[in-house]
């Protein structure tokens, strides 16, 4: 084992501390809460029991939320992947005007709380909806339930699908399409026989990502789910309505299954099957001869999507100024004044905690990434497993786990800002890790060696070579942990307290009380904040000579 | 086994122009024709427009001006799949999700042949290209040379009216490249196929072509057989790009019967020239390095060996003479001796080996 020893001799104290700390955090804030959830579902007053499970199975229609969750996730997986693919194809192969604007519009659902789309769907298609009641004079609640959920989740998952598929389409060797054409294939034939089959792994990947996201979504089912019960909301209602912790734990374990299966497929199966061939030639150019039906169809879908998105976000903006939505559209500031009277505390809290957690998340992610990329050591799988779990496990389960784990000694954290920050850090850590890994694997070790050979000591090498190279990626990790902290809802809804209110649960509460104007005003403030933050981030990253890496 | 019979036709470009967004004129008023059954290379440095020209012929780019004919047909505004051409790509562009067989059958299936016909045609080209037994492999299970063959087979099986090749050998190692280029030439001759071949490698162009079209900055610099291109380059660019050359700046003293009197290295020479040269013109006398001989005895001029580099099959000298440095290649180092650096030598060459080019 001389190899191992010589490697270990170089490992410094700092690294041992880092690894130890990493393992401790993962155990404490990811594994332990999950363990609590699972154990409370089979363990009561010191003994093993299946009572909570039997109670659940005794319920009539106990399987409905599970079935509903999987049905919805499957539909949304397909619809968002298809629209994402069409959008990616249109952006890269069809001559479209306003591409920059469309791209920016596509990012909106990523940087705003997803359930704002649910609120907007109510404003447009609900009982007093602008389209349903206003335009067609129909008073209907049809949007509540599966149709509304499919609409809102498709729109909020589409950007992720778009980013995944655009990346893949962009790295597809265009000479494959050209070869097809020179062999006599029409653009349509090429589309269906070359592009489509080559994109299949990417399509599967995007389907699974959307599936995982839909299963974990809590905000939209709360807002627009109506009678369509899904697991995440069922768990929430079981805790807040019935104080039935074991029952919620049972449902959480049930929810864990589809999430983990989809995640396993996504990381193990799809990730390793890819035809993508990377060439130096850029392909983001429209073709001189394209199929009119395909490019026309893609353009139509993109326009339809853009109009819908603008209408939805626009209705929130207008709704925040309308006196009584659906009845009296006189402009008024009363909703904003109402918020001011109520206090801007939740908004300010969200900002503060997001600002506090973002650098910690980025740091934690960088630490993990450094360990993964540069220092293989025994037991690394545990860290990777933990980090993976924090991505795969729906926030609702993490929320339940946190209130179970940190409500009693030794660690009483419920009701504090600390636990919210911790949940932000461990929920968003995958973003930081991805940014860190991307940054570190860009740095060829020979750069550090070259610096050393030229006489630089390690601190100088880090300061002059490593840090300047990784700052852009760290920065984008920072920006997106901030964004995700502000827009988070599923885990933090369990963790907010009268002392520490956050803006997303506050908006949700206003919606549930039917105060759509106030909810819209709150939402407008959040959207404006996020747009401003992203614009500043773009500006800053441009000054650093890089572009902000979009992460979904 | 049936053999491949092709109906090859000529290709003609008339004032073809292609502009890219950003104002770059990639192909600028290009004219040339490829006679049926001949192999023409488009040769030039990277960015000269040769690949764009090929893509214009294929229809992968649309010309902004001019006409493009394949055979008698004007194809300027036809999409690639209606042009009846075959193309071999630099990256081979084999479909990674299809087997060798299905890659080759791809175009045949579009033509609605029966399965039996398709099988027969594919087997015929597999045989032709020495690929028998590999038909069920996937592209990533093939070596570079095999992928290259599949790419060729896939293009040939459709009996194209013309074959376009875009730097097809650039991804192969040096030895295989030479072997494949001989093979391509033999195949092209045997099948009598019209071929347009893009390369930046002059030895490839020289060894393959019936005609070479030298391009620079989007324009055609010269069209000719390899021997013309090398022996009588039409411009300084061509002389410099193809092989190596010594350029000696001078002035024409007098012109008579298409022979010009010029002063080179202190001597007055009479060299042949085209009819448009006049007395007083600024010209370059172009001397290929291998036409100069060094000797210890008398010569046209004397010089000093600045550097001698022994390269096995030849010796490269840098000779300083007056205010001129000459590159000299001696391909018979065994016949004479190798001159030491610093030694004085006589420079010998024949008047008919001097080629005149118009100066700046």
mmCIF file of C-alpha atoms in Angstrom, chain B residues 15-243:
data_model
loop_
_atom_site.group_PDB
_atom_site.id
_atom_site.type_symbol
_atom_site.label_atom_id
_atom_site.label_comp_id
_atom_site.label_asym_id
_atom_site.label_seq_id
_atom_site.Cartn_x
_atom_site.Cartn_y
_atom_site.Cartn_z
ATOM 1 C CA UNK B 15 -20.166 33.629 -60.609
ATOM 2 C CA UNK B 16 -21.153 31.900 -57.379
ATOM 3 C CA UNK B 17 -21.080 34.139 -54.312
ATOM 4 C CA UNK B 18 -21.858 33.464 -50.675
ATOM 5 C CA UNK B 19 -22.037 36.097 -47.953
ATOM 6 C CA UNK B 20 -22.360 35.260 -44.296
ATOM 7 C CA UNK B 21 -24.081 37.447 -41.764
ATOM 8 C CA UNK B 22 -21.553 39.935 -40.506
ATOM 9 C CA UNK B 23 -20.547 40.848 -44.039
ATOM 10 C CA UNK B 24 -17.945 38.144 -44.548
ATOM 11 C CA UNK B 25 -17.816 37.147 -48.197
ATOM 12 C CA UNK B 26 -16.867 33.508 -47.939
ATOM 13 C CA UNK B 27 -17.119 32.741 -51.627
ATOM 14 C CA UNK B 28 -16.559 35.605 -54.029
ATOM 15 C CA UNK B 29 -17.533 35.276 -57.698
ATOM 16 C CA UNK B 30 -16.211 31.752 -58.115
ATOM 17 C CA UNK B 31 -16.193 30.124 -61.543
ATOM 18 C CA UNK B 32 -14.992 26.661 -62.421
ATOM 19 C CA UNK B 33 -16.250 23.482 -63.949
ATOM 20 C CA UNK B 34 -15.556 19.917 -63.144
ATOM 21 C CA UNK B 35 -15.586 17.719 -66.250
ATOM 22 C CA UNK B 36 -17.600 14.519 -65.909
ATOM 23 C CA UNK B 37 -15.598 11.663 -64.464
ATOM 24 C CA UNK B 38 -12.723 13.822 -63.240
ATOM 25 C CA UNK B 39 -11.458 14.565 -59.782
ATOM 26 C CA UNK B 40 -11.046 18.227 -58.919
ATOM 27 C CA UNK B 41 -9.599 19.376 -55.628
ATOM 28 C CA UNK B 42 -10.351 22.664 -53.971
ATOM 29 C CA UNK B 43 -7.120 23.622 -52.285
ATOM 30 C CA UNK B 44 -6.339 26.528 -50.029
ATOM 31 C CA UNK B 45 -5.546 27.638 -46.501
ATOM 32 C CA UNK B 46 -8.216 27.471 -43.816
ATOM 33 C CA UNK B 47 -10.831 30.157 -44.251
ATOM 34 C CA UNK B 48 -10.253 30.426 -48.008
ATOM 35 C CA UNK B 49 -13.826 29.398 -48.824
ATOM 36 C CA UNK B 50 -13.130 25.914 -50.178
ATOM 37 C CA UNK B 51 -15.437 24.124 -47.736
ATOM 38 C CA UNK B 52 -18.156 26.710 -48.234
ATOM 39 C CA UNK B 53 -17.847 26.186 -51.985
ATOM 40 C CA UNK B 54 -18.289 22.451 -51.506
ATOM 41 C CA UNK B 55 -21.277 23.013 -49.220
ATOM 42 C CA UNK B 56 -22.771 25.279 -51.864
ATOM 43 C CA UNK B 57 -22.466 22.487 -54.417
ATOM 44 C CA UNK B 58 -24.071 20.101 -51.914
ATOM 45 C CA UNK B 59 -26.845 22.579 -51.158
ATOM 46 C CA UNK B 60 -25.969 22.765 -47.474
ATOM 47 C CA UNK B 61 -25.542 26.475 -48.003
ATOM 48 C CA UNK B 62 -27.576 28.585 -50.362
ATOM 49 C CA UNK B 63 -25.723 30.806 -52.813
ATOM 50 C CA UNK B 64 -26.405 34.545 -52.713
ATOM 51 C CA UNK B 65 -25.533 34.950 -56.342
ATOM 52 C CA UNK B 66 -24.534 33.042 -59.449
ATOM 53 C CA UNK B 67 -25.640 29.692 -60.826
ATOM 54 C CA UNK B 68 -24.672 26.189 -59.960
ATOM 55 C CA UNK B 69 -25.237 23.326 -62.366
ATOM 56 C CA UNK B 70 -24.889 19.622 -61.788
ATOM 57 C CA UNK B 71 -25.015 18.072 -65.223
ATOM 58 C CA UNK B 72 -27.409 20.113 -67.337
ATOM 59 C CA UNK B 73 -29.603 20.858 -64.350
ATOM 60 C CA UNK B 74 -29.543 24.237 -62.604
ATOM 61 C CA UNK B 75 -29.549 23.248 -58.928
ATOM 62 C CA UNK B 76 -28.927 26.698 -57.438
ATOM 63 C CA UNK B 77 -32.239 26.748 -55.653
ATOM 64 C CA UNK B 78 -32.648 23.048 -54.964
ATOM 65 C CA UNK B 79 -32.351 21.615 -51.457
ATOM 66 C CA UNK B 80 -29.582 19.044 -50.922
ATOM 67 C CA UNK B 81 -31.858 16.022 -51.027
ATOM 68 C CA UNK B 82 -32.918 16.850 -54.579
ATOM 69 C CA UNK B 83 -29.428 17.302 -56.012
ATOM 70 C CA UNK B 84 -28.443 13.657 -56.488
ATOM 71 C CA UNK B 85 -24.985 14.078 -54.997
ATOM 72 C CA UNK B 86 -23.033 12.004 -52.518
ATOM 73 C CA UNK B 87 -20.965 13.534 -49.779
ATOM 74 C CA UNK B 88 -18.267 12.328 -47.421
ATOM 75 C CA UNK B 89 -17.856 14.506 -44.343
ATOM 76 C CA UNK B 90 -14.725 15.366 -42.456
ATOM 77 C CA UNK B 91 -16.200 13.788 -39.312
ATOM 78 C CA UNK B 92 -17.675 10.988 -41.476
ATOM 79 C CA UNK B 93 -21.080 11.786 -39.928
ATOM 80 C CA UNK B 94 -22.002 8.149 -39.525
ATOM 81 C CA UNK B 95 -25.288 7.835 -37.667
ATOM 82 C CA UNK B 96 -24.277 6.552 -34.229
ATOM 83 C CA UNK B 97 -27.664 4.955 -33.635
ATOM 84 C CA UNK B 98 -27.594 2.860 -36.821
ATOM 85 C CA UNK B 99 -25.482 -0.178 -37.743
ATOM 86 C CA UNK B 100 -23.066 -0.102 -40.668
ATOM 87 C CA UNK B 101 -25.693 -1.852 -42.761
ATOM 88 C CA UNK B 102 -28.415 0.631 -41.859
ATOM 89 C CA UNK B 103 -26.078 3.568 -42.373
ATOM 90 C CA UNK B 104 -25.403 2.401 -45.912
ATOM 91 C CA UNK B 105 -29.047 1.501 -46.505
ATOM 92 C CA UNK B 106 -30.270 4.875 -45.214
ATOM 93 C CA UNK B 107 -30.558 6.574 -48.591
ATOM 94 C CA UNK B 108 -31.726 3.401 -50.359
ATOM 95 C CA UNK B 109 -34.636 3.049 -47.964
ATOM 96 C CA UNK B 110 -35.676 6.578 -48.902
ATOM 97 C CA UNK B 111 -35.775 5.542 -52.531
ATOM 98 C CA UNK B 112 -38.354 2.851 -51.744
ATOM 99 C CA UNK B 113 -36.335 -0.127 -52.929
ATOM 100 C CA UNK B 114 -37.384 -3.601 -51.884
ATOM 101 C CA UNK B 115 -35.506 -5.210 -49.030
ATOM 102 C CA UNK B 116 -33.866 -7.639 -51.417
ATOM 103 C CA UNK B 117 -32.627 -4.821 -53.632
ATOM 104 C CA UNK B 118 -31.323 -2.930 -50.642
ATOM 105 C CA UNK B 119 -29.502 -5.987 -49.333
ATOM 106 C CA UNK B 120 -27.971 -6.603 -52.736
ATOM 107 C CA UNK B 121 -26.782 -3.016 -53.171
ATOM 108 C CA UNK B 122 -25.382 -2.781 -49.649
ATOM 109 C CA UNK B 123 -23.518 -6.050 -50.035
ATOM 110 C CA UNK B 124 -22.112 -4.877 -53.317
ATOM 111 C CA UNK B 125 -20.590 -1.724 -51.791
ATOM 112 C CA UNK B 126 -19.477 -3.592 -48.683
ATOM 113 C CA UNK B 127 -17.560 -5.793 -51.063
ATOM 114 C CA UNK B 128 -16.304 -2.833 -53.082
ATOM 115 C CA UNK B 129 -15.070 -1.067 -49.950
ATOM 116 C CA UNK B 130 -13.590 -4.141 -48.256
ATOM 117 C CA UNK B 131 -16.108 -4.019 -45.448
ATOM 118 C CA UNK B 132 -17.525 -7.538 -45.748
ATOM 119 C CA UNK B 133 -18.460 -8.894 -42.335
ATOM 120 C CA UNK B 134 -18.679 -5.538 -40.602
ATOM 121 C CA UNK B 135 -22.268 -4.767 -41.591
ATOM 122 C CA UNK B 136 -23.773 -5.433 -38.155
ATOM 123 C CA UNK B 137 -21.205 -3.338 -36.273
ATOM 124 C CA UNK B 138 -22.099 0.019 -34.803
ATOM 125 C CA UNK B 139 -20.002 2.988 -35.985
ATOM 126 C CA UNK B 140 -18.210 3.337 -32.648
ATOM 127 C CA UNK B 141 -16.953 -0.240 -33.014
ATOM 128 C CA UNK B 142 -15.000 0.621 -36.161
ATOM 129 C CA UNK B 143 -11.490 1.956 -36.624
ATOM 130 C CA UNK B 144 -10.999 5.347 -38.217
ATOM 131 C CA UNK B 145 -10.125 3.808 -41.579
ATOM 132 C CA UNK B 146 -13.198 1.575 -41.490
ATOM 133 C CA UNK B 147 -15.443 4.508 -40.612
ATOM 134 C CA UNK B 148 -13.976 6.338 -43.574
ATOM 135 C CA UNK B 149 -14.809 3.393 -45.841
ATOM 136 C CA UNK B 150 -18.363 3.204 -44.529
ATOM 137 C CA UNK B 151 -18.788 6.915 -45.183
ATOM 138 C CA UNK B 152 -17.613 6.382 -48.764
ATOM 139 C CA UNK B 153 -19.756 3.280 -49.210
ATOM 140 C CA UNK B 154 -22.781 5.133 -47.916
ATOM 141 C CA UNK B 155 -22.283 7.898 -50.458
ATOM 142 C CA UNK B 156 -21.464 5.585 -53.388
ATOM 143 C CA UNK B 157 -24.332 3.150 -52.920
ATOM 144 C CA UNK B 158 -26.758 5.857 -54.031
ATOM 145 C CA UNK B 159 -24.965 6.124 -57.374
ATOM 146 C CA UNK B 160 -24.485 9.854 -57.045
ATOM 147 C CA UNK B 161 -24.076 12.016 -60.122
ATOM 148 C CA UNK B 162 -21.130 13.616 -58.359
ATOM 149 C CA UNK B 163 -19.233 12.827 -55.196
ATOM 150 C CA UNK B 164 -18.219 15.580 -52.772
ATOM 151 C CA UNK B 165 -15.480 14.976 -50.221
ATOM 152 C CA UNK B 166 -14.773 17.427 -47.410
ATOM 153 C CA UNK B 167 -11.250 16.827 -46.085
ATOM 154 C CA UNK B 168 -12.110 13.145 -45.774
ATOM 155 C CA UNK B 169 -8.666 12.042 -44.648
ATOM 156 C CA UNK B 170 -7.853 14.680 -42.064
ATOM 157 C CA UNK B 171 -8.879 12.475 -39.143
ATOM 158 C CA UNK B 172 -6.598 9.595 -40.104
ATOM 159 C CA UNK B 173 -2.993 9.097 -39.115
ATOM 160 C CA UNK B 174 -0.292 9.912 -41.671
ATOM 161 C CA UNK B 175 0.306 6.392 -43.020
ATOM 162 C CA UNK B 176 -3.350 5.515 -43.356
ATOM 163 C CA UNK B 177 -3.952 8.848 -45.032
ATOM 164 C CA UNK B 178 -1.560 8.041 -47.844
ATOM 165 C CA UNK B 179 -3.054 4.582 -48.233
ATOM 166 C CA UNK B 180 -6.635 5.851 -48.303
ATOM 167 C CA UNK B 181 -5.824 8.584 -50.747
ATOM 168 C CA UNK B 182 -4.415 6.077 -53.213
ATOM 169 C CA UNK B 183 -7.475 3.940 -52.670
ATOM 170 C CA UNK B 184 -9.851 6.842 -53.255
ATOM 171 C CA UNK B 185 -8.065 7.787 -56.459
ATOM 172 C CA UNK B 186 -8.139 4.201 -57.760
ATOM 173 C CA UNK B 187 -11.827 3.878 -56.936
ATOM 174 C CA UNK B 188 -12.678 7.214 -58.495
ATOM 175 C CA UNK B 189 -10.880 6.284 -61.719
ATOM 176 C CA UNK B 190 -12.403 2.825 -61.840
ATOM 177 C CA UNK B 191 -15.944 4.051 -61.317
ATOM 178 C CA UNK B 192 -15.418 7.114 -63.472
ATOM 179 C CA UNK B 193 -17.084 9.254 -60.874
ATOM 180 C CA UNK B 194 -17.062 13.028 -60.888
ATOM 181 C CA UNK B 195 -15.523 14.117 -57.610
ATOM 182 C CA UNK B 196 -14.933 17.427 -55.870
ATOM 183 C CA UNK B 197 -12.419 17.065 -53.108
ATOM 184 C CA UNK B 198 -11.648 19.706 -50.492
ATOM 185 C CA UNK B 199 -8.263 19.686 -48.828
ATOM 186 C CA UNK B 200 -5.686 21.995 -47.336
ATOM 187 C CA UNK B 201 -2.984 19.402 -47.869
ATOM 188 C CA UNK B 202 -1.094 20.179 -51.081
ATOM 189 C CA UNK B 203 0.428 16.731 -51.419
ATOM 190 C CA UNK B 204 -3.069 15.260 -51.255
ATOM 191 C CA UNK B 205 -4.213 17.667 -53.947
ATOM 192 C CA UNK B 206 -1.179 16.974 -56.138
ATOM 193 C CA UNK B 207 -1.429 13.217 -55.928
ATOM 194 C CA UNK B 208 -5.203 12.960 -56.402
ATOM 195 C CA UNK B 209 -6.327 15.537 -58.850
ATOM 196 C CA UNK B 210 -7.001 15.860 -62.512
ATOM 197 C CA UNK B 211 -7.461 19.548 -61.818
ATOM 198 C CA UNK B 212 -6.628 21.706 -58.829
ATOM 199 C CA UNK B 213 -8.603 24.825 -57.962
ATOM 200 C CA UNK B 214 -6.466 26.963 -55.679
ATOM 201 C CA UNK B 215 -8.560 29.322 -53.558
ATOM 202 C CA UNK B 216 -7.635 32.241 -51.372
ATOM 203 C CA UNK B 217 -9.877 34.667 -49.490
ATOM 204 C CA UNK B 218 -12.996 33.449 -51.230
ATOM 205 C CA UNK B 219 -11.605 33.751 -54.727
ATOM 206 C CA UNK B 220 -10.139 31.317 -57.224
ATOM 207 C CA UNK B 221 -6.427 32.011 -57.639
ATOM 208 C CA UNK B 222 -5.685 29.415 -60.275
ATOM 209 C CA UNK B 223 -7.181 26.394 -61.963
ATOM 210 C CA UNK B 224 -4.928 23.825 -63.555
ATOM 211 C CA UNK B 225 -3.422 20.377 -63.581
ATOM 212 C CA UNK B 226 -1.042 19.726 -60.667
ATOM 213 C CA UNK B 227 1.959 20.165 -62.932
ATOM 214 C CA UNK B 228 0.743 23.595 -64.086
ATOM 215 C CA UNK B 229 -0.064 24.712 -60.592
ATOM 216 C CA UNK B 230 3.377 23.794 -59.391
ATOM 217 C CA UNK B 231 5.424 24.629 -62.449
ATOM 218 C CA UNK B 232 3.745 27.809 -63.591
ATOM 219 C CA UNK B 233 1.886 29.277 -60.642
ATOM 220 C CA UNK B 234 -0.365 32.164 -61.624
ATOM 221 C CA UNK B 235 0.265 34.290 -58.575
ATOM 222 C CA UNK B 236 2.665 34.839 -55.740
ATOM 223 C CA UNK B 237 0.073 33.286 -53.420
ATOM 224 C CA UNK B 238 -0.082 30.069 -55.436
ATOM 225 C CA UNK B 239 3.693 29.866 -55.809
ATOM 226 C CA UNK B 240 4.084 30.374 -52.089
ATOM 227 C CA UNK B 241 1.231 28.094 -50.978
ATOM 228 C CA UNK B 242 2.084 25.121 -53.209
ATOM 229 C CA UNK B 243 5.498 23.809 -52.371
#
